[in-house]
Coordinates of N, CA, C and O in Angstrom, one line a residue:
M89 N 73.3 115.8 98.4 CA 73.1 114.9 99.5 C 74.3 114.0 99.6 O 74.8 113.4 98.6
R90 N 74.8 113.8 100.8 CA 75.9 112.9 101.1 C 75.3 111.5 101.5 O 74.6 111.5 102.4
P91 N 75.8 110.5 100.8 CA 75.1 109.2 101.0 C 75.6 108.5 102.4 O 74.8 107.7 102.9
F92 N 76.7 108.8 102.8 CA 77.2 108.1 104.1 C 77.8 109.2 105.1 O 79.0 109.3 105.3
P93 N 76.9 110.0 105.6 CA 77.4 111.1 106.5 C 78.1 110.7 107.7 O 79.1 111.3 108.1
H94 N 77.8 109.5 108.4 CA 78.5 109.0 109.5 C 79.9 108.6 109.1 O 80.9 108.8 109.9
L95 N 80.1 108.0 108.0 CA 81.4 107.6 107.5 C 82.2 108.8 107.1 O 83.4 108.8 107.4
E96 N 81.6 109.7 106.5 CA 82.3 111.0 106.1 C 82.8 111.7 107.4 O 84.0 112.2 107.5
T97 N 82.0 111.7 108.4 CA 82.4 112.3 109.7 C 83.5 111.5 110.3 O 84.5 112.1 110.9
F98 N 83.4 110.2 110.3 CA 84.4 109.3 110.8 C 85.8 109.5 110.2 O 86.8 109.7 110.8
I99 N 85.8 109.6 108.9 CA 87.0 109.9 108.1 C 87.6 111.3 108.4 O 88.8 111.4 108.6
A100 N 86.8 112.2 108.5 CA 87.2 113.6 108.8 C 87.8 113.6 110.2 O 88.9 114.2 110.4
A101 N 87.3 112.9 111.2 CA 87.9 112.9 112.5 C 89.2 112.1 112.5 O 90.1 112.5 113.2
A102 N 89.2 111.0 111.8 CA 90.4 110.2 111.8 C 91.6 111.0 111.1 O 92.7 111.0 111.6
D103 N 91.2 111.7 110.0 CA 92.2 112.5 109.3 C 92.8 113.7 110.1 O 93.9 114.0 110.0
R104 N 91.9 114.3 110.9 CA 92.2 115.5 111.6 C 92.7 115.3 113.0 O 93.3 116.1 113.6
G105 N 92.3 114.1 113.7 CA 92.8 113.8 115.0 C 91.9 114.4 116.1 O 92.1 114.1 117.2
T106 N 90.8 115.2 115.8 CA 90.0 115.7 116.8 C 88.5 115.9 116.2 O 88.4 116.1 115.0
F107 N 87.6 115.7 117.1 CA 86.2 115.9 116.7 C 85.9 117.3 116.4 O 85.1 117.7 115.5
T108 N 86.6 118.2 117.0 CA 86.4 119.7 116.8 C 86.9 120.1 115.4 O 86.2 120.7 114.7
A109 N 88.0 119.6 115.0 CA 88.5 119.9 113.7 C 87.7 119.3 112.6 O 87.5 119.9 111.6
A110 N 87.2 118.0 112.8 CA 86.3 117.4 111.9 C 85.0 118.2 111.8 O 84.6 118.4 110.6
G111 N 84.5 118.7 112.8 CA 83.3 119.5 112.8 C 83.5 120.8 112.0 O 82.7 121.1 111.2
R112 N 84.6 121.5 112.2 CA 84.9 122.7 111.4 C 84.9 122.3 110.0 O 84.4 123.1 109.1
A113 N 85.6 121.2 109.6 CA 85.8 120.9 108.2 C 84.4 120.5 107.5 O 84.2 120.8 106.4
L114 N 83.5 120.0 108.3 CA 82.2 119.6 107.8 C 81.1 120.5 108.1 O 80.0 120.3 107.6
G115 N 81.4 121.7 108.8 CA 80.3 122.5 109.2 C 79.4 122.0 110.2 O 78.2 122.3 110.2
L116 N 79.9 121.2 111.1 CA 79.1 120.6 112.3 C 79.7 121.0 113.6 O 80.9 121.4 113.7
T117 N 78.9 120.9 114.6 CA 79.5 121.2 115.9 C 80.3 119.9 116.4 O 80.0 118.9 116.0
Q118 N 81.0 120.2 117.5 CA 81.8 119.0 118.0 C 80.8 118.0 118.6 O 80.9 116.8 118.5
A119 N 79.7 118.5 119.2 CA 78.6 117.6 119.7 C 78.0 116.8 118.5 O 77.8 115.6 118.8
A120 N 77.8 117.3 117.4 CA 77.2 116.6 116.3 C 78.2 115.5 115.8 O 77.7 114.4 115.5
V121 N 79.5 115.8 115.8 CA 80.5 114.9 115.4 C 80.5 113.7 116.4 O 80.4 112.5 116.0
S122 N 80.5 114.1 117.7 CA 80.5 113.1 118.7 C 79.3 112.1 118.6 O 79.4 110.9 118.8
E123 N 78.2 112.7 118.4 CA 77.0 111.9 118.2 C 77.0 110.9 117.0 O 76.6 109.8 117.1
R124 N 77.5 111.4 115.8 CA 77.7 110.5 114.7 C 78.6 109.5 115.0 O 78.3 108.3 114.6
I125 N 79.7 109.7 115.6 CA 80.7 108.7 115.9 C 80.1 107.7 116.9 O 80.2 106.5 116.8
H126 N 79.3 108.2 117.9 CA 78.7 107.3 118.8 C 77.7 106.3 118.1 O 77.7 105.1 118.4
Q127 N 76.9 106.8 117.2 CA 76.0 106.1 116.5 C 76.7 105.1 115.5 O 76.2 103.9 115.5
L128 N 77.8 105.4 115.0 CA 78.6 104.5 114.2 C 79.2 103.4 115.0 O 79.2 102.3 114.6
E129 N 79.6 103.7 116.2 CA 80.2 102.7 117.1 C 79.1 101.8 117.6 O 79.4 100.5 117.7
I130 N 77.9 102.2 117.7 CA 76.8 101.3 118.0 C 76.6 100.4 116.9 O 76.4 99.1 117.1
A131 N 76.6 100.9 115.6 CA 76.4 100.1 114.5 C 77.5 99.0 114.3 O 77.2 97.9 114.0
V132 N 78.7 99.5 114.6 CA 79.8 98.6 114.3 C 80.0 97.6 115.6 O 80.5 96.5 115.3
G133 N 79.5 98.0 116.6 CA 79.5 97.1 117.9 C 80.9 97.1 118.6 O 81.1 96.3 119.5
R134 N 81.6 98.2 118.4 CA 82.9 98.4 119.1 C 83.4 99.8 118.9 O 83.0 100.4 118.0
P135 N 84.3 100.2 119.8 CA 84.8 101.6 119.6 C 85.7 101.6 118.4 O 86.4 100.7 118.1
V136 N 85.6 102.8 117.7 CA 86.5 103.0 116.5 C 87.7 104.0 116.8 O 88.5 104.1 116.1
F137 N 87.5 104.7 117.9 CA 88.5 105.7 118.4 C 88.9 105.4 119.9 O 88.1 105.1 120.6
C138 N 90.2 105.7 120.1 CA 90.6 105.8 121.5 C 90.6 107.3 121.7 O 91.2 108.0 121.0
R139 N 90.0 107.7 122.8 CA 89.8 109.2 123.1 C 90.8 109.5 124.2 O 90.9 109.0 125.2
G140 N 91.7 110.5 123.8 CA 92.7 111.0 124.8 C 92.5 112.5 125.0 O 91.6 113.1 124.4
P141 N 93.3 113.1 125.8 CA 93.2 114.5 126.0 C 93.5 115.3 124.8 O 94.6 115.3 124.3
G142 N 92.4 115.9 124.2 CA 92.5 116.7 123.0 C 92.9 116.0 121.7 O 93.2 116.6 120.7
R143 N 92.7 114.7 121.7 CA 93.0 113.9 120.4 C 92.4 112.7 120.5 O 92.1 112.1 121.5
V144 N 92.1 112.1 119.2 CA 91.6 110.8 119.1 C 92.4 110.0 118.1 O 93.0 110.6 117.2
T145 N 92.6 108.7 118.4 CA 93.3 107.9 117.5 C 92.4 106.6 117.2 O 91.5 106.3 118.0
L146 N 92.7 106.0 116.1 CA 91.9 104.8 115.7 C 92.2 103.6 116.5 O 93.4 103.4 116.8
T147 N 91.3 102.8 116.8 CA 91.5 101.6 117.4 C 91.7 100.5 116.3 O 91.7 100.9 115.1
D148 N 92.0 99.3 116.5 CA 92.2 98.3 115.5 C 90.9 98.2 114.6 O 91.1 98.2 113.4
A149 N 89.8 98.2 115.3 CA 88.5 98.2 114.5 C 88.4 99.5 113.7 O 87.9 99.4 112.5
G150 N 88.8 100.6 114.2 CA 88.7 101.8 113.5 C 89.6 101.9 112.3 O 89.2 102.3 111.3
R151 N 90.8 101.3 112.4 CA 91.7 101.2 111.3 C 91.1 100.4 110.1 O 91.3 100.7 109.0
T152 N 90.5 99.2 110.5 CA 89.9 98.4 109.5 C 88.7 99.1 108.8 O 88.6 99.1 107.6
L153 N 87.9 99.8 109.7 CA 86.7 100.5 109.1 C 87.2 101.7 108.2 O 86.7 101.9 107.2
Y154 N 88.3 102.3 108.6 CA 88.8 103.4 107.8 C 89.1 103.1 106.4 O 88.8 103.8 105.5
E155 N 89.8 102.0 106.3 CA 90.1 101.5 104.9 C 88.9 101.3 104.1 O 88.9 101.7 102.9
Y156 N 88.0 100.6 104.6 CA 86.7 100.4 103.9 C 85.9 101.7 103.6 O 85.4 101.9 102.5
A157 N 85.9 102.6 104.6 CA 85.2 103.8 104.5 C 85.9 104.7 103.4 O 85.1 105.3 102.6
R158 N 87.2 104.7 103.3 CA 87.8 105.4 102.3 C 87.5 104.9 100.9 O 87.3 105.7 100.0
R159 N 87.5 103.6 100.8 CA 87.2 102.9 99.5 C 85.8 103.3 99.1 O 85.5 103.6 97.9
M160 N 84.8 103.3 100.1 CA 83.5 103.6 99.7 C 83.3 105.1 99.3 O 82.7 105.4 98.3
Q161 N 84.1 105.9 100.0 CA 84.0 107.3 99.6 C 84.6 107.5 98.2 O 84.0 108.3 97.5
D162 N 85.7 106.9 97.9 CA 86.3 107.0 96.6 C 85.4 106.5 95.5 O 85.2 107.1 94.5
L163 N 84.7 105.4 95.7 CA 83.8 104.7 94.7 C 82.6 105.7 94.6 O 82.1 105.8 93.5
T164 N 82.1 106.2 95.6 CA 81.0 107.1 95.6 C 81.3 108.4 94.8 O 80.5 108.8 94.0
A165 N 82.5 108.9 94.9 CA 83.0 110.1 94.2 C 83.1 109.8 92.6 O 82.9 110.6 91.9
E166 N 83.4 108.5 92.3 CA 83.4 108.1 90.9 C 82.1 108.2 90.3 O 81.8 108.4 89.2

């Protein structure tokens, strides 16, 4: 069981630059990745990605969340 699937998906998308590549890495569809990111953005209260043609980049809020999410992922792995 993965304790933070939405954050794992967020990290995968941030690292890979596309929801499709994140989905491939996690065994999810692009639609499932999009839905997880959407739910995460609702929880955070702001967008975490700027969506462009064929690519996503982190917003300021996304960069802040990324640092915390990475730390949580590392601590969970320990």
